[in-house]
Every structure is written in structure tokens, then in C-alpha cells.
PDB file of C-alpha atoms and ligand atoms in Angstrom:
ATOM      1  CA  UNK J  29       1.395  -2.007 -14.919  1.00 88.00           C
ATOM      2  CA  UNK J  30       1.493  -5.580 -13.260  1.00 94.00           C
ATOM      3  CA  UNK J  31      -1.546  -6.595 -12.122  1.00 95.00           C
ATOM      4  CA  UNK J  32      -0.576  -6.763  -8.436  1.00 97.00           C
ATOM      5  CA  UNK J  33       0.460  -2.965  -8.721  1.00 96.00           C
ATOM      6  CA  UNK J  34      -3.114  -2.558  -9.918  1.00 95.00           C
ATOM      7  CA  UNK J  35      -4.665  -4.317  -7.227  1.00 95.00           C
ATOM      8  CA  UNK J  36      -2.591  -2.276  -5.001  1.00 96.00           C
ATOM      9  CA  UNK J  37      -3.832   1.183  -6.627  1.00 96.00           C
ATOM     10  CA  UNK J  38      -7.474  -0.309  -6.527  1.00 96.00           C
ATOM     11  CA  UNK J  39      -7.203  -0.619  -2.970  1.00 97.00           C
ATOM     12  CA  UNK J  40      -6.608   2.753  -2.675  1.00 96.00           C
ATOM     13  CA  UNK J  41      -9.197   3.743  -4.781  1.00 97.00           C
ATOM     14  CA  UNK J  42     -11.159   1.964  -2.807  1.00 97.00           C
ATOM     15  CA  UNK J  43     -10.325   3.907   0.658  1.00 97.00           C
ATOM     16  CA  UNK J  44     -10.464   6.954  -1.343  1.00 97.00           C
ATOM     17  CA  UNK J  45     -14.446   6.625  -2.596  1.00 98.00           C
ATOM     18  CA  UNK J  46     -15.018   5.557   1.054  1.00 98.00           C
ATOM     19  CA  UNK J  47     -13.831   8.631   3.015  1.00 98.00           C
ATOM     20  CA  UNK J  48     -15.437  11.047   0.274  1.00 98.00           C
ATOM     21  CA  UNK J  49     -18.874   8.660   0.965  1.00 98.00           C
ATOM     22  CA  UNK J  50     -18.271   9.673   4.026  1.00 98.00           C
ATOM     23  CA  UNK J  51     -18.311  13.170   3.930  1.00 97.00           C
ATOM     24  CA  UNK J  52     -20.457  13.862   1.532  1.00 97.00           C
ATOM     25  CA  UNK J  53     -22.729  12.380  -1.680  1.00 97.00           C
ATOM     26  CA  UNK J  54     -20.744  11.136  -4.202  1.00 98.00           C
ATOM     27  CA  UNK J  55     -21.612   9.815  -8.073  1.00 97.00           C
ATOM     28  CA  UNK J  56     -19.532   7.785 -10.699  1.00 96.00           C
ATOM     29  CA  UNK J  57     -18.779  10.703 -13.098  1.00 95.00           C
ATOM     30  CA  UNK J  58     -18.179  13.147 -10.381  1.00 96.00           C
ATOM     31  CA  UNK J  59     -15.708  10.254  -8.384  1.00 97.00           C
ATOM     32  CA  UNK J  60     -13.677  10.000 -11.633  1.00 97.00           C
ATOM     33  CA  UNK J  61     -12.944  13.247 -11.877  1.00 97.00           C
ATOM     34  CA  UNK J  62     -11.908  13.351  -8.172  1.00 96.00           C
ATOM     35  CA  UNK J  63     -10.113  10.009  -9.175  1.00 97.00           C
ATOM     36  CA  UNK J  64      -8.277  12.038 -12.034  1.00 97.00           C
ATOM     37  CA  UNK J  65      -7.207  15.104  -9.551  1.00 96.00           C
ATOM     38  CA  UNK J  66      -5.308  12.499  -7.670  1.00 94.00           C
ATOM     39  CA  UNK J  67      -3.831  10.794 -10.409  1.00 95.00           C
ATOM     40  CA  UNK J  68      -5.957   8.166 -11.165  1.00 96.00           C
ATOM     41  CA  UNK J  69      -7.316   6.982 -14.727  1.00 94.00           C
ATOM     42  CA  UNK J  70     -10.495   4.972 -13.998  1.00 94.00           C
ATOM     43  CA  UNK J  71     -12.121   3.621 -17.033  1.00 94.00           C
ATOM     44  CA  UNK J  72     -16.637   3.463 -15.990  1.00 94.00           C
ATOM     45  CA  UNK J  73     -16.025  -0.266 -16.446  1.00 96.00           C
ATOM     46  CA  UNK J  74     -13.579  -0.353 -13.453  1.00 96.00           C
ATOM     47  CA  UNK J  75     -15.373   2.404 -11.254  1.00 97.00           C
ATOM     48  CA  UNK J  76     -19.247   1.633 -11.481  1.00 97.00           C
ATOM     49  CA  UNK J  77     -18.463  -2.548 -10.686  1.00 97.00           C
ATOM     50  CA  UNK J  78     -16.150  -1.267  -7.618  1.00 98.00           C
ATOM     51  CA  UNK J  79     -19.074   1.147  -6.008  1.00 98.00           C
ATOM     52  CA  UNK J  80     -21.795  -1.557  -7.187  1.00 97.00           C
ATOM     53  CA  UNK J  81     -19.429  -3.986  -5.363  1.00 98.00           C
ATOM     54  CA  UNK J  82     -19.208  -1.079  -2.482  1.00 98.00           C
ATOM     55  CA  UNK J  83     -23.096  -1.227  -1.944  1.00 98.00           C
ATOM     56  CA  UNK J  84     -23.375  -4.836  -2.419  1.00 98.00           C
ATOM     57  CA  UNK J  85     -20.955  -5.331   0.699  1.00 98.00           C
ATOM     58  CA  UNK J  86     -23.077  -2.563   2.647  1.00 98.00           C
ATOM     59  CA  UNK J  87     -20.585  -0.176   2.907  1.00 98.00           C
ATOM     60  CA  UNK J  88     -22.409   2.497   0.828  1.00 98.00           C
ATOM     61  CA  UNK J  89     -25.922   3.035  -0.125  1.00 98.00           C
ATOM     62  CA  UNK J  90     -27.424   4.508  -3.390  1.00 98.00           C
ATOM     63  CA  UNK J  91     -30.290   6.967  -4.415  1.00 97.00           C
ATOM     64  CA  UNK J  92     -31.415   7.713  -7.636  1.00 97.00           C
ATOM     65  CA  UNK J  93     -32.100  11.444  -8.675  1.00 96.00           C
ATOM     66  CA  UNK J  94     -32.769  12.953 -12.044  1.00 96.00           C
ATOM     67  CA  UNK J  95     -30.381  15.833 -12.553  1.00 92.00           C
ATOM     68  CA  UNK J  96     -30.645  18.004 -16.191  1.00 93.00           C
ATOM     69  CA  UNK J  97     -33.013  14.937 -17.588  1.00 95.00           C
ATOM     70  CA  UNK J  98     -30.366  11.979 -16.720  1.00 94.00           C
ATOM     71  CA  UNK J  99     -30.622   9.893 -13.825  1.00 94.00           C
ATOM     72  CA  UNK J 100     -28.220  10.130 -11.412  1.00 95.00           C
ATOM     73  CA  UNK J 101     -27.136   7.576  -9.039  1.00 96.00           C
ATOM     74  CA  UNK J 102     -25.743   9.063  -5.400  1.00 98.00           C
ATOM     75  CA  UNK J 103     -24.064   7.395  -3.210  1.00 98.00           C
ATOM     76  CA  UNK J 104     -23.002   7.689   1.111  1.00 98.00           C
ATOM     77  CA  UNK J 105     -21.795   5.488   3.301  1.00 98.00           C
ATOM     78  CA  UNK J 106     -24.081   3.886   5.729  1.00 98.00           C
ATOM     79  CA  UNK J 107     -23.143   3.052   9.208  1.00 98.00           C
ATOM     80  CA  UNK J 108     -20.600   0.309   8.228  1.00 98.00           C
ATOM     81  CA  UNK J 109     -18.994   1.851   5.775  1.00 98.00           C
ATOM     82  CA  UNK J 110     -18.304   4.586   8.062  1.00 98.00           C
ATOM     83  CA  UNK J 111     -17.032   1.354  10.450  1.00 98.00           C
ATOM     84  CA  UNK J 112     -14.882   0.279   7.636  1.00 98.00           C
ATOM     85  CA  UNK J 113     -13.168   3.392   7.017  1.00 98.00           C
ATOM     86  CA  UNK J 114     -12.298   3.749  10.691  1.00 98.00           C
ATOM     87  CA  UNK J 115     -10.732   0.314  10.419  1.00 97.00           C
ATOM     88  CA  UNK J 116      -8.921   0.956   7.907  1.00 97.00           C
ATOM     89  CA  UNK J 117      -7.505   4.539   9.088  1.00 97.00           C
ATOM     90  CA  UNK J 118      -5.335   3.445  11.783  1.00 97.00           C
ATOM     91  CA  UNK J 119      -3.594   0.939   9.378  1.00 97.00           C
ATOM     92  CA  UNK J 120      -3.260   3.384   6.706  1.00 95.00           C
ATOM     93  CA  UNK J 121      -1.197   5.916   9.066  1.00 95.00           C
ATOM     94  CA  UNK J 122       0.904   3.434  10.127  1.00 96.00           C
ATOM     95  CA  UNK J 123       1.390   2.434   6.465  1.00 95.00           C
ATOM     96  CA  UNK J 124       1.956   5.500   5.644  1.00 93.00           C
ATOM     97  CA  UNK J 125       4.575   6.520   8.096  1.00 93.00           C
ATOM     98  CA  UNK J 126       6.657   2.872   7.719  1.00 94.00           C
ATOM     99  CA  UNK J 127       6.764   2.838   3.990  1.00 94.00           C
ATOM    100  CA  UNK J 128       7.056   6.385   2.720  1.00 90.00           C
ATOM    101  CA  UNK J 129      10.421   7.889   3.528  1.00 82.00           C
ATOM    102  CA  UNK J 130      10.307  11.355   5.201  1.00 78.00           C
ATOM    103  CA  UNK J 131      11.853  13.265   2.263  1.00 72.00           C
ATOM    104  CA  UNK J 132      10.001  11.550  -0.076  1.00 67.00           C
ATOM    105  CA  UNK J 133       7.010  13.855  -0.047  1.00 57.00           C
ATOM    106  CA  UNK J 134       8.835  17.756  -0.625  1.00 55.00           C
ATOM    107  CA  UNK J 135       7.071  18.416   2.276  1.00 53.00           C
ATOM    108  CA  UNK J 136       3.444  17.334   0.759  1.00 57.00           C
ATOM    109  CA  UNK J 137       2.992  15.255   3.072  1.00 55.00           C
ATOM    110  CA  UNK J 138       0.504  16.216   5.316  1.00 55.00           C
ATOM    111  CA  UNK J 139       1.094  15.570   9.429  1.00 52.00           C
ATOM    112  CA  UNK J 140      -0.084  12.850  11.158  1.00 51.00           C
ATOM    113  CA  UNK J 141      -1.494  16.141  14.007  1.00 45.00           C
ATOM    114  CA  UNK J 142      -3.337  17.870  11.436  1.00 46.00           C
ATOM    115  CA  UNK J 143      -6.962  17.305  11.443  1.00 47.00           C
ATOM    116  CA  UNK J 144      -8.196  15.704   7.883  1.00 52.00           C
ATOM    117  CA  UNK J 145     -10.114  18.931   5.944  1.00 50.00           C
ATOM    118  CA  UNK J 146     -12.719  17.121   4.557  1.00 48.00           C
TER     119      UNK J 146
HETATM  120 ZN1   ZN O  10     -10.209  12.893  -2.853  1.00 80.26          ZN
END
């Protein structure tokens, strides 16, 4: 993988974290997995830096909470995160529809009507 592909795939991994900050708590171990469902291979030394890097710029806040004996670290997005993502939504759909051909999805692709689920 070239590292500009990379870049490219970290920006979406950065979207992704944000819209799941938004709609609910999210923590490193539980992000990679989601990460992984979508095809994504995040090592901890790639994912913790980006959501450190996430809270630095404001866009999400943490909480610390002990769950089975470990400390866990939650994050959500605070107000401008939420601001960011909204930004960012209107350019994704029209990414979205200009560079992905129509038949390029087998009919995965969801419609730009339907109401995001989550
Ligand atoms: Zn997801």
C-alpha cells in the first residue's frame, strides 16, 4: 500500500470513528473491531494516536471507567465534533456519488433518500 492510499483510508477511518462518536460511546478495542467489520486492519499504534489526536483537536472527549478491573477509556463527540461531521457529510455524498460508479456497488450501496440507521 502507497502511503498516499493510506492516508486516503485514514481519512476514512477518521469520518468513520466520528459518526460512531456521534451516536454513541465508543473505545479503542471496541473501534477496532468495528474497524475490522468494515475492512479495516488498525494496528493500537495507528488507532489510539488518531483518537488521542481526535480529542486533542476537540472533536471528541474522553472518560475513564473501570470495566472487569481494566480501565477503560470512552470516548463522544462534543459539540464540534458533531460540527465536523456535518461538514464533512455533504462532501462525502457528493464524493460518493461522483467517484463510485453506479454498478459498482451490486446494489450495496445504500441511497442517498434513506435515512442513516445509526
Ligand atoms: Zn461503523
Amino acid at each position: 500500500m502507497t502511503d498516499t492510499v493510506r492516508d486516503i483510508l485514514l481519512a476514512f477511518v477518521r469520518v468513520h470513528v466520528l459518526h460512531h462518536a456521534v451516536v454513541e460511546r465508543i473505545y479503542g478495542a471496541g473501534m477496532a473491531e468495528e474497524l475490522a467489520r468494515h475492512g479495516y486492519q488498525l494496528s493500537p499504534g495507528t488507532l489510539y494516536p488518531l483518537l488521542h489526536r481526535l480529542e486533542e483537536d476537540g472533536l471528541l472527549i474522553s472518560e475513564s471507567e473501570v470495566v472487569s478491573g481494566k480501565v477503560r477509556k470512552y470516548y463522544v463527540a462534543t459539540a464540534k465534533g458533531r460540527q465536523a461531521l456535518k461538514d464533512v457529510q455533504p462532501r462525502l455524498a457528493e464524493l460518493v456519488d461522483e467517484a463510485l460508479p453506479e454498478d459498482s456497488n451490486n446494489g450495496t450501496r445504500p441511497s442517498k433518500r434513506r435515512k442513516p440507521s445509526r
